[in-house]
């Protein structure tokens, strides 16, 4: 384990951070933190690490979802205003910074669909119809329709969607079917294959994608065939939309990235992504009429519209 000099405050901070994890993880995490800290101290030519440097080192080795813990340490007053007060006060709830971040995408050449095939299919993994995820998907689909594409939306909560049972039949040599589990997922495979573009939107409730999306993406496994052969061929593009309550628009970007990677494994290239945040508090991201509060933010909604249009036009 690297030997580094810590200030007394830094030592207390390190112990507080280590205590986040189960004891079985303490030694491993401490080694990683001190290794990263040693590298930072070398780069900064620092002889002693202070609290700020400890926090910086930890941030480099843990996901952004740990940010609430650091925000409490760095500015408890701000954390209380943005995270706790909206659960008690409607005025604080109304003041939450609702924000949609459209991920920067590199300029690309985009192959337009043929006249016979101009389809976008969207999958909403939110259990709340008319919630923030659903509204953002609708705006993206509107952008795609205005660009001349046919669109369809599937609410995963409303269909019969079973779990992958791990039979691995889809990996057998010569297997021509799709999935041995017969439910409402069966016709969706063909819809995905017939589409030019896919939109996937989901909320984050427990620090990861919601259960509906997890089950849905597991069922994509049958697109992969014998010896890593592929049922889906390159050419499809995707827009991924993630929503959450915490008032920072990058806290769960690593979860969005995980979905992008799964899509890439199935040869679907994500070219647009949205991170939307601030949906927490007394009404849990809804307004007085139980509709997603994002509907009150037209400038933020336009980002979804623009992403949906760019998904199919490349602009």
C-alpha positions in Angstrom: 0.0 0.0 0.0 1.4 3.4 -0.9 2.7 5.5 2.0 1.4 9.0 1.9 1.3 11.8 4.4 -2.2 13.0 5.4 -3.3 16.0 7.4 -5.4 15.3 10.4 -8.5 16.5 8.6 -7.7 14.4 5.6 -7.2 11.3 7.8 -10.6 11.8 9.4 -12.2 12.3 5.9 -10.5 9.1 4.7 -11.9 7.1 7.6 -15.4 8.6 7.1 -15.3 7.6 3.4 -14.0 4.1 4.0 -16.9 3.6 6.5 -19.4 3.9 3.6 -18.5 0.4 2.5 -18.9 -3.0 4.2 -15.8 -4.0 6.2 -15.0 -6.7 3.8 -14.3 -4.0 1.2 -12.3 -1.6 3.4 -8.7 -2.8 2.7 -9.2 -3.0 -1.1 -10.9 0.4 -1.3 -8.3 2.0 0.9 -5.5 0.7 -1.3 -7.1 2.1 -4.4 -7.7 5.5 -2.8 -4.2 5.8 -1.5 -2.8 4.7 -4.9 -4.7 7.4 -6.7 -3.9 9.9 -4.0 -0.2 9.1 -4.4 -0.4 9.8 -8.1 -2.2 13.1 -7.5 0.3 14.2 -4.9 3.1 13.4 -7.4 1.5 15.4 -10.1 0.8 18.3 -7.8 4.2 18.0 -6.0 2.3 17.9 -2.7 4.0 16.6 0.4 0.8 16.3 2.5 -2.7 15.5 1.3 -5.5 17.7 2.6 -9.3 16.9 2.7 -9.9 18.3 -0.8 -7.2 16.1 -2.3 -8.6 13.0 -0.6 -12.0 13.8 -2.0 -10.6 14.4 -5.5 -8.8 11.0 -5.3 -11.9 9.2 -4.3 -14.0 10.8 -7.0 -11.6 9.4 -9.6 -12.2 5.8 -8.6 -16.0 5.7 -7.7 -19.0 6.4 -9.9 -20.7 9.8 -9.9 -23.6 8.3 -7.9 -21.4 8.8 -4.8 -21.7 12.6 -5.3 -24.5 13.1 -2.7 -22.1 11.9 0.0 -19.4 14.4 -1.1 -21.9 17.2 -1.5 -22.9 16.7 2.1 -19.3 17.0 3.2 -18.5 20.0 1.0 -21.6 22.1 1.5 -24.3 20.8 3.7 -26.4 23.9 3.4 -26.6 23.6 -0.4 -27.3 19.8 -0.1 -30.2 20.5 2.3 -31.7 23.2 0.0 -31.5 21.0 -3.1 -32.1 17.6 -1.7 -34.0 17.7 1.7 -36.1 20.8 1.7 -38.1 19.9 -1.4 -39.6 17.0 0.6 -41.1 19.4 3.2 -41.8 22.6 1.4 -43.8 23.2 -1.9 -41.9 26.4 -2.5 -38.6 24.5 -2.3 -40.0 21.8 -4.5 -41.0 24.4 -7.1 -37.5 25.9 -7.0 -35.8 22.6 -7.9 -33.4 23.1 -10.9 -35.1 20.9 -13.5 -32.6 20.3 -16.2 -32.1 18.2 -19.3 -28.6 17.7 -20.6 -28.2 16.7 -24.2 -24.9 14.8 -24.6 -22.4 16.2 -27.0 -22.2 14.0 -30.1 -19.4 14.1 -32.7 -20.3 15.2 -36.1 -21.1 12.2 -38.2 -22.2 11.2 -41.7 -25.7 9.8 -41.5 -27.2 7.4 -43.9 -30.8 8.3 -44.6 -33.4 5.6 -44.5 -34.9 4.3 -47.7 -38.5 5.1 -48.7 -39.6 1.7 -47.6 -38.0 1.8 -44.2 -38.3 4.9 -42.1 -39.2 3.8 -38.6 -38.4 4.7 -35.0 -39.4 2.6 -32.1 -39.3 3.8 -28.6 -39.4 1.8 -25.4 -40.5 3.6 -22.2 -39.3 1.7 -19.1 -41.0 4.1 -16.7 -44.1 2.7 -14.8 -45.6 6.2 -14.8 -47.5 7.1 -18.0 -47.3 10.9 -18.4 -44.2 11.1 -16.1 -41.0 12.8 -17.0 -39.4 9.9 -18.9 -42.6 9.4 -20.9 -42.9 13.1 -21.8 -39.3 13.3 -22.9 -39.8 10.3 -25.1 -42.9 11.8 -26.7 -41.0 15.0 -27.5 -38.2 13.0 -29.1 -40.7 11.0 -31.1 -42.3 14.3 -32.2 -39.0 15.5 -33.5 -38.5 12.2 -35.4 -42.0 12.4 -36.9 -41.5 16.0 -38.0 -38.4 14.8 -39.8 -40.6 12.3 -41.8 -40.3 9.1 -39.8 -42.9 6.7 -38.6 -42.9 6.2 -34.9 -44.2 3.8 -32.3 -43.9 3.7 -28.5 -44.1 0.7 -26.3 -44.7 1.1 -22.5 -42.8 -1.8 -21.0 -45.0 -1.6 -17.8 -48.1 -2.4 -19.9 -46.8 -5.6 -21.6 -46.2 -9.1 -20.4 -42.5 -9.3 -20.1 -40.8 -12.3 -18.5 -37.3 -12.8 -17.4 -34.5 -14.4 -19.4 -34.3 -17.9 -18.0 -30.7 -18.6 -19.0 -31.6 -21.7 -21.1 -28.9 -20.5 -23.7 -30.9 -22.1 -26.5 -30.3 -19.0 -28.6 -26.6 -19.8 -28.5 -27.0 -23.2 -30.0 -25.5 -23.8 -33.4 -28.1 -23.6 -36.1 -30.8 -22.3 -33.8 -33.2 -20.2 -36.0 -35.8 -19.0 -33.5 -35.6 -16.0 -31.2 -36.3 -16.6 -27.5 -37.8 -19.7 -25.9 -39.8 -17.5 -23.5 -43.1 -16.8 -25.3 -44.7 -13.5 -24.2 -45.2 -10.0 -25.4 -41.5 -9.7 -26.1 -41.8 -12.1 -29.1 -43.2 -9.5 -31.6 -40.9 -6.8 -30.3 -37.8 -8.5 -31.7 -39.1 -8.1 -35.3 -40.1 -4.5 -34.6 -36.5 -3.8 -33.4 -35.1 -5.4 -36.5 -37.5 -3.4 -38.8 -36.6 -0.1 -37.2 -33.9 2.4 -38.3 -33.7 3.9 -34.9 -34.4 3.0 -31.3 -35.2 5.2 -28.3 -34.9 3.9 -24.8 -36.0 5.9 -21.9 -35.9 5.0 -18.2 -35.9 6.4 -14.7 -33.4 5.7 -12.0 -34.8 5.0 -8.6 -32.2 2.9 -6.8 -28.9 3.9 -8.2 -29.3 1.8 -11.4 -31.7 1.4 -14.3 -35.2 0.5 -13.2 -36.3 -3.2 -13.1 -38.4 -2.9 -16.2 -35.4 -1.8 -18.3 -33.1 -4.4 -16.8 -35.5 -7.2 -17.6 -36.0 -5.8 -21.1 -32.3 -5.5 -21.9 -31.7 -9.0 -20.6 -34.1 -10.3 -23.2 -32.0 -8.7 -26.0 -29.4 -11.4 -25.3 -31.0 -13.7 -27.9 -29.8 -11.2 -30.6 -26.3 -12.7 -29.9 -25.9 -16.1 -31.5 -23.5 -19.1 -31.8 -19.9 -18.0 -31.3 -20.9 -14.4 -30.9 -22.7 -14.2 -34.1 -25.3 -11.4 -34.4 -29.0 -11.4 -35.3 -28.8 -7.6 -35.6 -26.5 -6.2 -38.2 -24.9 -2.7 -38.0 -26.9 0.3 -39.2 -29.4 1.1 -36.4 -28.9 4.2 -34.2 -30.2 5.0 -30.8 -31.2 7.7 -28.4 -30.9 6.9 -24.7 -32.8 9.0 -22.1 -32.2 8.7 -18.4 -34.1 10.6 -15.6 -33.6 10.8 -11.9 -34.4 12.9 -8.8 -31.0 14.2 -7.7 -30.5 17.7 -8.8 -27.3 17.2 -10.8 -27.3 16.2 -14.4 -24.3 13.9 -14.4 -24.8 11.9 -11.3 -26.0 8.8 -13.1 -24.4 9.2 -16.5 -22.5 6.0 -15.9 -25.8 4.1 -15.9 -26.7 5.7 -19.3 -23.3 4.7 -20.5 -23.9 1.1 -19.4 -27.1 1.0 -21.6 -25.1 2.5 -24.5 -22.5 -0.3 -24.2 -25.2 -3.0 -24.2 -26.7 -1.5 -27.3 -23.3 -1.4 -28.9 -22.8 -5.1 -28.2 -25.9 -5.6 -30.3 -24.5 -3.3 -33.0 -26.8 -0.4 -32.2 -24.9 2.8 -32.1 -26.1 5.4 -29.6 -25.7 8.8 -31.3 -27.9 10.9 -29.0 -28.4 10.9 -25.2 -30.2 12.9 -22.6 -29.7 13.2 -18.9 -32.6 14.8 -17.0 -32.6 15.6 -13.3 -34.4 17.3 -10.4 -37.5 15.1 -10.3 -37.7 14.6 -6.5 -39.5 16.0 -3.5 -43.0 16.2 -2.1 -44.7 15.2 -5.4 -41.8 13.0 -6.6 -41.2 14.9 -9.8 -44.9 15.3 -10.7 -47.1 18.4 -10.7 -50.4 18.9 -8.9 -52.2 17.0 -11.8 -49.8 14.0 -11.5 -48.0 14.9 -14.7 -44.2 15.1 -15.1 -43.0 18.6 -14.1 -40.7 18.6 -17.2 -43.8 19.7 -19.1 -43.5 23.1 -17.5 -40.0 23.6 -18.9 -40.3 24.1 -22.7 -36.7 25.0 -23.2 -35.6 21.7 -21.6 -38.2 19.8 -23.6 -36.9 21.2 -26.9 -33.6 19.4 -26.2 -35.5 16.1 -26.4 -37.3 17.3 -29.6 -33.9 18.3 -31.2 -32.3 15.0 -30.1 -35.2 13.0 -31.7 -34.9 15.0 -35.0 -31.1 14.6 -35.0 -31.4 10.9 -34.4 -32.9 10.4 -37.8 -31.4 13.3 -39.8 -27.9 13.3 -38.4 -28.1 17.1 -37.8 
